[in-house]
PDB file of C-alpha atoms in Angstrom:
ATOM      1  CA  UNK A1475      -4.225 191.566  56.395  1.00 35.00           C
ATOM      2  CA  UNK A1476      -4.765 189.309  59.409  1.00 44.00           C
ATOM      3  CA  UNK A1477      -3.764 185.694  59.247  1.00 42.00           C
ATOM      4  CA  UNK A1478      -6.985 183.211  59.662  1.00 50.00           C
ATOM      5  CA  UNK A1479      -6.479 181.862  63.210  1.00 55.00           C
ATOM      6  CA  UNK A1480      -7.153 177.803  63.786  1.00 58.00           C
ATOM      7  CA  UNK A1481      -9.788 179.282  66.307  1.00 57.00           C
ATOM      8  CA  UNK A1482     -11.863 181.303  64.240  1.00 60.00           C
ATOM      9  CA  UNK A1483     -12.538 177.987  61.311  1.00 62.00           C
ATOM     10  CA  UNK A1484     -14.769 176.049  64.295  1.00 59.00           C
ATOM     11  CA  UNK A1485     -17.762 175.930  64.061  1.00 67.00           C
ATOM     12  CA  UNK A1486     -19.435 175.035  67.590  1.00 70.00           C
ATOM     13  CA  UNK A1487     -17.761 173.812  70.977  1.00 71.00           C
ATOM     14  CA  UNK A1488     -14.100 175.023  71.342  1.00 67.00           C
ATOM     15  CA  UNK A1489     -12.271 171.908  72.591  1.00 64.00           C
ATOM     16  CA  UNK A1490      -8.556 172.487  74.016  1.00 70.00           C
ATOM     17  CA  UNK A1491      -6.067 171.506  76.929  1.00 67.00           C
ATOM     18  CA  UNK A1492      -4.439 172.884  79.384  1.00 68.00           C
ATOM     19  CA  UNK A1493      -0.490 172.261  78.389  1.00 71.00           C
ATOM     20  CA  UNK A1494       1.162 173.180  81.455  1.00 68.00           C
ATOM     21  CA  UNK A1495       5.054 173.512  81.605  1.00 61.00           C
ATOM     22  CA  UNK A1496       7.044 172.487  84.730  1.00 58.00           C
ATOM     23  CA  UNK A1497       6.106 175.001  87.731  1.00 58.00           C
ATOM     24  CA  UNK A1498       7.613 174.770  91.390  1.00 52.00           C
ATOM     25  CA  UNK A1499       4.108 176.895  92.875  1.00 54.00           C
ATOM     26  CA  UNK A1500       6.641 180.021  93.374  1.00 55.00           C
ATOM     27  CA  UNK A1501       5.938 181.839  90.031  1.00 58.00           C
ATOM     28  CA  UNK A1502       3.859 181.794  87.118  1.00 66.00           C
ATOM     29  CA  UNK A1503       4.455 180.266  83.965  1.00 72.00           C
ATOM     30  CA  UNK A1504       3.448 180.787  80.362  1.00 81.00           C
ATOM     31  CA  UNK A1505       2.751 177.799  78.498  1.00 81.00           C
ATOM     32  CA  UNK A1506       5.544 178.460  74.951  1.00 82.00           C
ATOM     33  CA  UNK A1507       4.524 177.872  71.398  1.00 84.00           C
ATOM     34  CA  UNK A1508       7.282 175.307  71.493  1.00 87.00           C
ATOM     35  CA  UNK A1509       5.108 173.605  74.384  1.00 85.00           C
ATOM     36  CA  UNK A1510       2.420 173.874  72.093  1.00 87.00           C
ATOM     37  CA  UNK A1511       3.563 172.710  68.673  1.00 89.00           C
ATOM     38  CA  UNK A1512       5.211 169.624  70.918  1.00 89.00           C
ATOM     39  CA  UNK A1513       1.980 168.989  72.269  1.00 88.00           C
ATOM     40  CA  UNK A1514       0.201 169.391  68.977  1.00 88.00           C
ATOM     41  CA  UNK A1515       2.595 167.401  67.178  1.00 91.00           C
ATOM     42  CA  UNK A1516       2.081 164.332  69.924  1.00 89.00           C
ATOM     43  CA  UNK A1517      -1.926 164.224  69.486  1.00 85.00           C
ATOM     44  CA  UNK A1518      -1.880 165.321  65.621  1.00 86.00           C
ATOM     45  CA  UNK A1519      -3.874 168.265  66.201  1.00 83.00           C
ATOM     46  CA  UNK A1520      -3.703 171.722  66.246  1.00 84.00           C
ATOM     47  CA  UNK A1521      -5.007 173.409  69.608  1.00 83.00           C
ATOM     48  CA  UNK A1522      -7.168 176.657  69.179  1.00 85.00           C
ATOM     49  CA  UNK A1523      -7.057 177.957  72.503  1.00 87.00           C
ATOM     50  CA  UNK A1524      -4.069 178.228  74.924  1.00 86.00           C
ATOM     51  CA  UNK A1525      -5.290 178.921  78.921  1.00 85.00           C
ATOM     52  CA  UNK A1526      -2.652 180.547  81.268  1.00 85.00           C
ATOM     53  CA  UNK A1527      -4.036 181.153  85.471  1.00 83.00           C
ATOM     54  CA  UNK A1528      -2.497 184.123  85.843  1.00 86.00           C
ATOM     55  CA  UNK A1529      -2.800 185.844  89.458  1.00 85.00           C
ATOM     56  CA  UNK A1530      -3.197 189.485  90.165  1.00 86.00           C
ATOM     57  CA  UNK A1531       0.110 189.036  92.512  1.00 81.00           C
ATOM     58  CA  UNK A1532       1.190 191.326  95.053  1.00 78.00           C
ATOM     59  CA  UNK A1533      -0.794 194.839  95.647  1.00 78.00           C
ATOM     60  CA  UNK A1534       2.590 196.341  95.444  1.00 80.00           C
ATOM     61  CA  UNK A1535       3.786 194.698  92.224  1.00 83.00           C
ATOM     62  CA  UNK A1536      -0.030 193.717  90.005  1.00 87.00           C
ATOM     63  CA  UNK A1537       0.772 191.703  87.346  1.00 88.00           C
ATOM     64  CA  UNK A1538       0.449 193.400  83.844  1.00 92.00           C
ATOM     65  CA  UNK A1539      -1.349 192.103  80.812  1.00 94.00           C
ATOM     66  CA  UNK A1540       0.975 189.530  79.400  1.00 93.00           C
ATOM     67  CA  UNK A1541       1.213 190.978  75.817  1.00 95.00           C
ATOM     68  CA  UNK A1542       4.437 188.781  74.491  1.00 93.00           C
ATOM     69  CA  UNK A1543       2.487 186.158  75.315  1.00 91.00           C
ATOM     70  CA  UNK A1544      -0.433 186.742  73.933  1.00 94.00           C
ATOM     71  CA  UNK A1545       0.984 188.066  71.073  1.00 95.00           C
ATOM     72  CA  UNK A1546       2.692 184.835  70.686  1.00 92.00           C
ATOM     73  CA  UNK A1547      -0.374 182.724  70.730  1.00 91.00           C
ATOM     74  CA  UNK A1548      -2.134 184.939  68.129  1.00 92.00           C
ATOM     75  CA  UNK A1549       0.947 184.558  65.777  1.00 90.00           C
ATOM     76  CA  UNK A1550       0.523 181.111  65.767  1.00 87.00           C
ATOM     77  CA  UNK A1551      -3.023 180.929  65.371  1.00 87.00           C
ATOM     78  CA  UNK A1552      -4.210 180.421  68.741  1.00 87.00           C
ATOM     79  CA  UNK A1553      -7.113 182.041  70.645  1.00 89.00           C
ATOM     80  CA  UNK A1554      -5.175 183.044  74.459  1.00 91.00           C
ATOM     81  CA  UNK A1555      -7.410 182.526  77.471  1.00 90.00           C
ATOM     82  CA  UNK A1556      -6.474 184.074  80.875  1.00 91.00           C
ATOM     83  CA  UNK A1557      -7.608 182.553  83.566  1.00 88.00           C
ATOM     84  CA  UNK A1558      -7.495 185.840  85.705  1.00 89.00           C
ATOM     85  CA  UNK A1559      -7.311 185.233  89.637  1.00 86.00           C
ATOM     86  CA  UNK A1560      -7.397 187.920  92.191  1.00 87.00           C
ATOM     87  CA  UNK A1561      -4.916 186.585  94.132  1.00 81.00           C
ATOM     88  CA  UNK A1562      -1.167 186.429  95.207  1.00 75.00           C
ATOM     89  CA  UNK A1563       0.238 183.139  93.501  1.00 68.00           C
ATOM     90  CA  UNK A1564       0.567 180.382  95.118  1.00 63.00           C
ATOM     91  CA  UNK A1565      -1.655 182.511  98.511  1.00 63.00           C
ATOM     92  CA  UNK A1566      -4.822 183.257  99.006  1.00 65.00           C
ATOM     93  CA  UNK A1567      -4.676 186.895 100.619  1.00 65.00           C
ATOM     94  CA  UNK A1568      -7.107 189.393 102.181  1.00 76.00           C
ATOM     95  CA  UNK A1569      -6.220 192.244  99.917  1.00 79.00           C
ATOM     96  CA  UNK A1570      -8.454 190.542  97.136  1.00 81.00           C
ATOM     97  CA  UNK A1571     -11.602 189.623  98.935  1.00 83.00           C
ATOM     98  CA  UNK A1572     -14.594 189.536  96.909  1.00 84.00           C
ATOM     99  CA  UNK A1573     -16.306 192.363  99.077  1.00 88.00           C
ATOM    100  CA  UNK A1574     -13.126 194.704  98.397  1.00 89.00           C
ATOM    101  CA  UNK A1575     -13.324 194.250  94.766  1.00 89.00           C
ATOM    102  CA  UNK A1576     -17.085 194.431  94.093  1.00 92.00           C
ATOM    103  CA  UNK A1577     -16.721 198.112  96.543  1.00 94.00           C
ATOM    104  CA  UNK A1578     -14.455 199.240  93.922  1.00 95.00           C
ATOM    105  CA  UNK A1579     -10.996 198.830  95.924  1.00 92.00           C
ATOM    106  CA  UNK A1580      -9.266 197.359  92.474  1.00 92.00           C
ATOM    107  CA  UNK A1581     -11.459 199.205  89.516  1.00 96.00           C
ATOM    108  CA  UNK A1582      -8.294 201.301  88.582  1.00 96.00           C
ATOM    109  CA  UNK A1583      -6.029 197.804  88.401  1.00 94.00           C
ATOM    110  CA  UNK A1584      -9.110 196.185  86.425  1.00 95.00           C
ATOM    111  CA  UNK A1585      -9.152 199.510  84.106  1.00 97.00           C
ATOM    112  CA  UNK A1586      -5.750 199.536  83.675  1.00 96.00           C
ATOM    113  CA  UNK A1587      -6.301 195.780  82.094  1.00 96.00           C
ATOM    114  CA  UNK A1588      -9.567 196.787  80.146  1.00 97.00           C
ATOM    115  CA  UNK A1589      -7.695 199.372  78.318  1.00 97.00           C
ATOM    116  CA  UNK A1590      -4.834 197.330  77.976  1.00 97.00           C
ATOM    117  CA  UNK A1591      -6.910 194.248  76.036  1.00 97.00           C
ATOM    118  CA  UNK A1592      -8.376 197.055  73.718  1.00 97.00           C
ATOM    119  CA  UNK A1593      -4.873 198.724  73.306  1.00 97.00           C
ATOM    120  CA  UNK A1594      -3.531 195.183  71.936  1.00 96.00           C
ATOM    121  CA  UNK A1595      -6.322 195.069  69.878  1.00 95.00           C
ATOM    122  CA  UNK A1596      -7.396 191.375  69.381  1.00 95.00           C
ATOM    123  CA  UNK A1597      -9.640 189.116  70.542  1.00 92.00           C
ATOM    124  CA  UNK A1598      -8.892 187.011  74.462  1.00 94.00           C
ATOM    125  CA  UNK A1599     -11.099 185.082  76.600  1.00 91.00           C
ATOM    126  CA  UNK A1600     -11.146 186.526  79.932  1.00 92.00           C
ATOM    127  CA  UNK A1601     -12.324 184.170  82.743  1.00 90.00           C
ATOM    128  CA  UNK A1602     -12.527 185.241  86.217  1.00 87.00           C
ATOM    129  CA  UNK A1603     -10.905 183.377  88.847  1.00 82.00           C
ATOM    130  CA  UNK A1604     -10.929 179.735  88.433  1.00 74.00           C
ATOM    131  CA  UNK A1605     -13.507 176.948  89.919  1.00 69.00           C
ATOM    132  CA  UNK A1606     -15.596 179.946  90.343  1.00 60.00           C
TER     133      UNK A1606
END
């Protein structure tokens, strides 16, 4: 039996913020549940959705779908949103230009992800890049 998520009992606009722990613009960094309940516990609300920017990284090293963390958000009832950015963090860099992606240079990387979402099985917003 699933658990009723705080995301799935509104009905219209999802409303949520961006709770973003301490970052020095050299790595990326998962907002906690601890971040979360602290936050939640500060505006007496519970948030529904949880957004990460997460960056594709280096060609050599891609970054991988972060399933602790998303797994962490759905055990506490919250909906996880990646904001998914083809890019080295922290760099903008010519292996991800638009052109190169929409040719098909990254479909196996973006498969790998697809298959990945559907392997874990639950629901995530996917956004593309950010300020698109």
């Amino acid at each position: 039996m699933r658990l009723k998520s705080s995301w799935q009992e509104i009905n219209g606009c999802y409303l949520s913020a961006f709770v973003s722990p301490p970052s020095d613009a050299t790595h990326q960094v998962f907002v906690s549940a601890n971040d979360l309940d602290a936050y939640e516990a500060k505006i007496g609300r519970k948030i529904p959705v949880s957004m990460v920017f997460l960056a594709w990284g280096h060609p050599d090293r891609m970054a991988k779908f972060p399933v602790q963390w998303a797994n962490e958000m759905i055990g506490r009832g919250t909906m996880p949103h990646i904001c998914w950015e083809p890019w080295i963090f922290g760099t903008r860099d010519e292996h991800y230009r638009n052109l190169l992606i929409a040719a098909g240079r990254w479909d196996a990387y973006i498969r790998s992800w697809a298959v990945a979402i559907r392997n874990w099985g639950h629901p995530i917003f996917l956004r593309w890049g950010h300020e698109m």
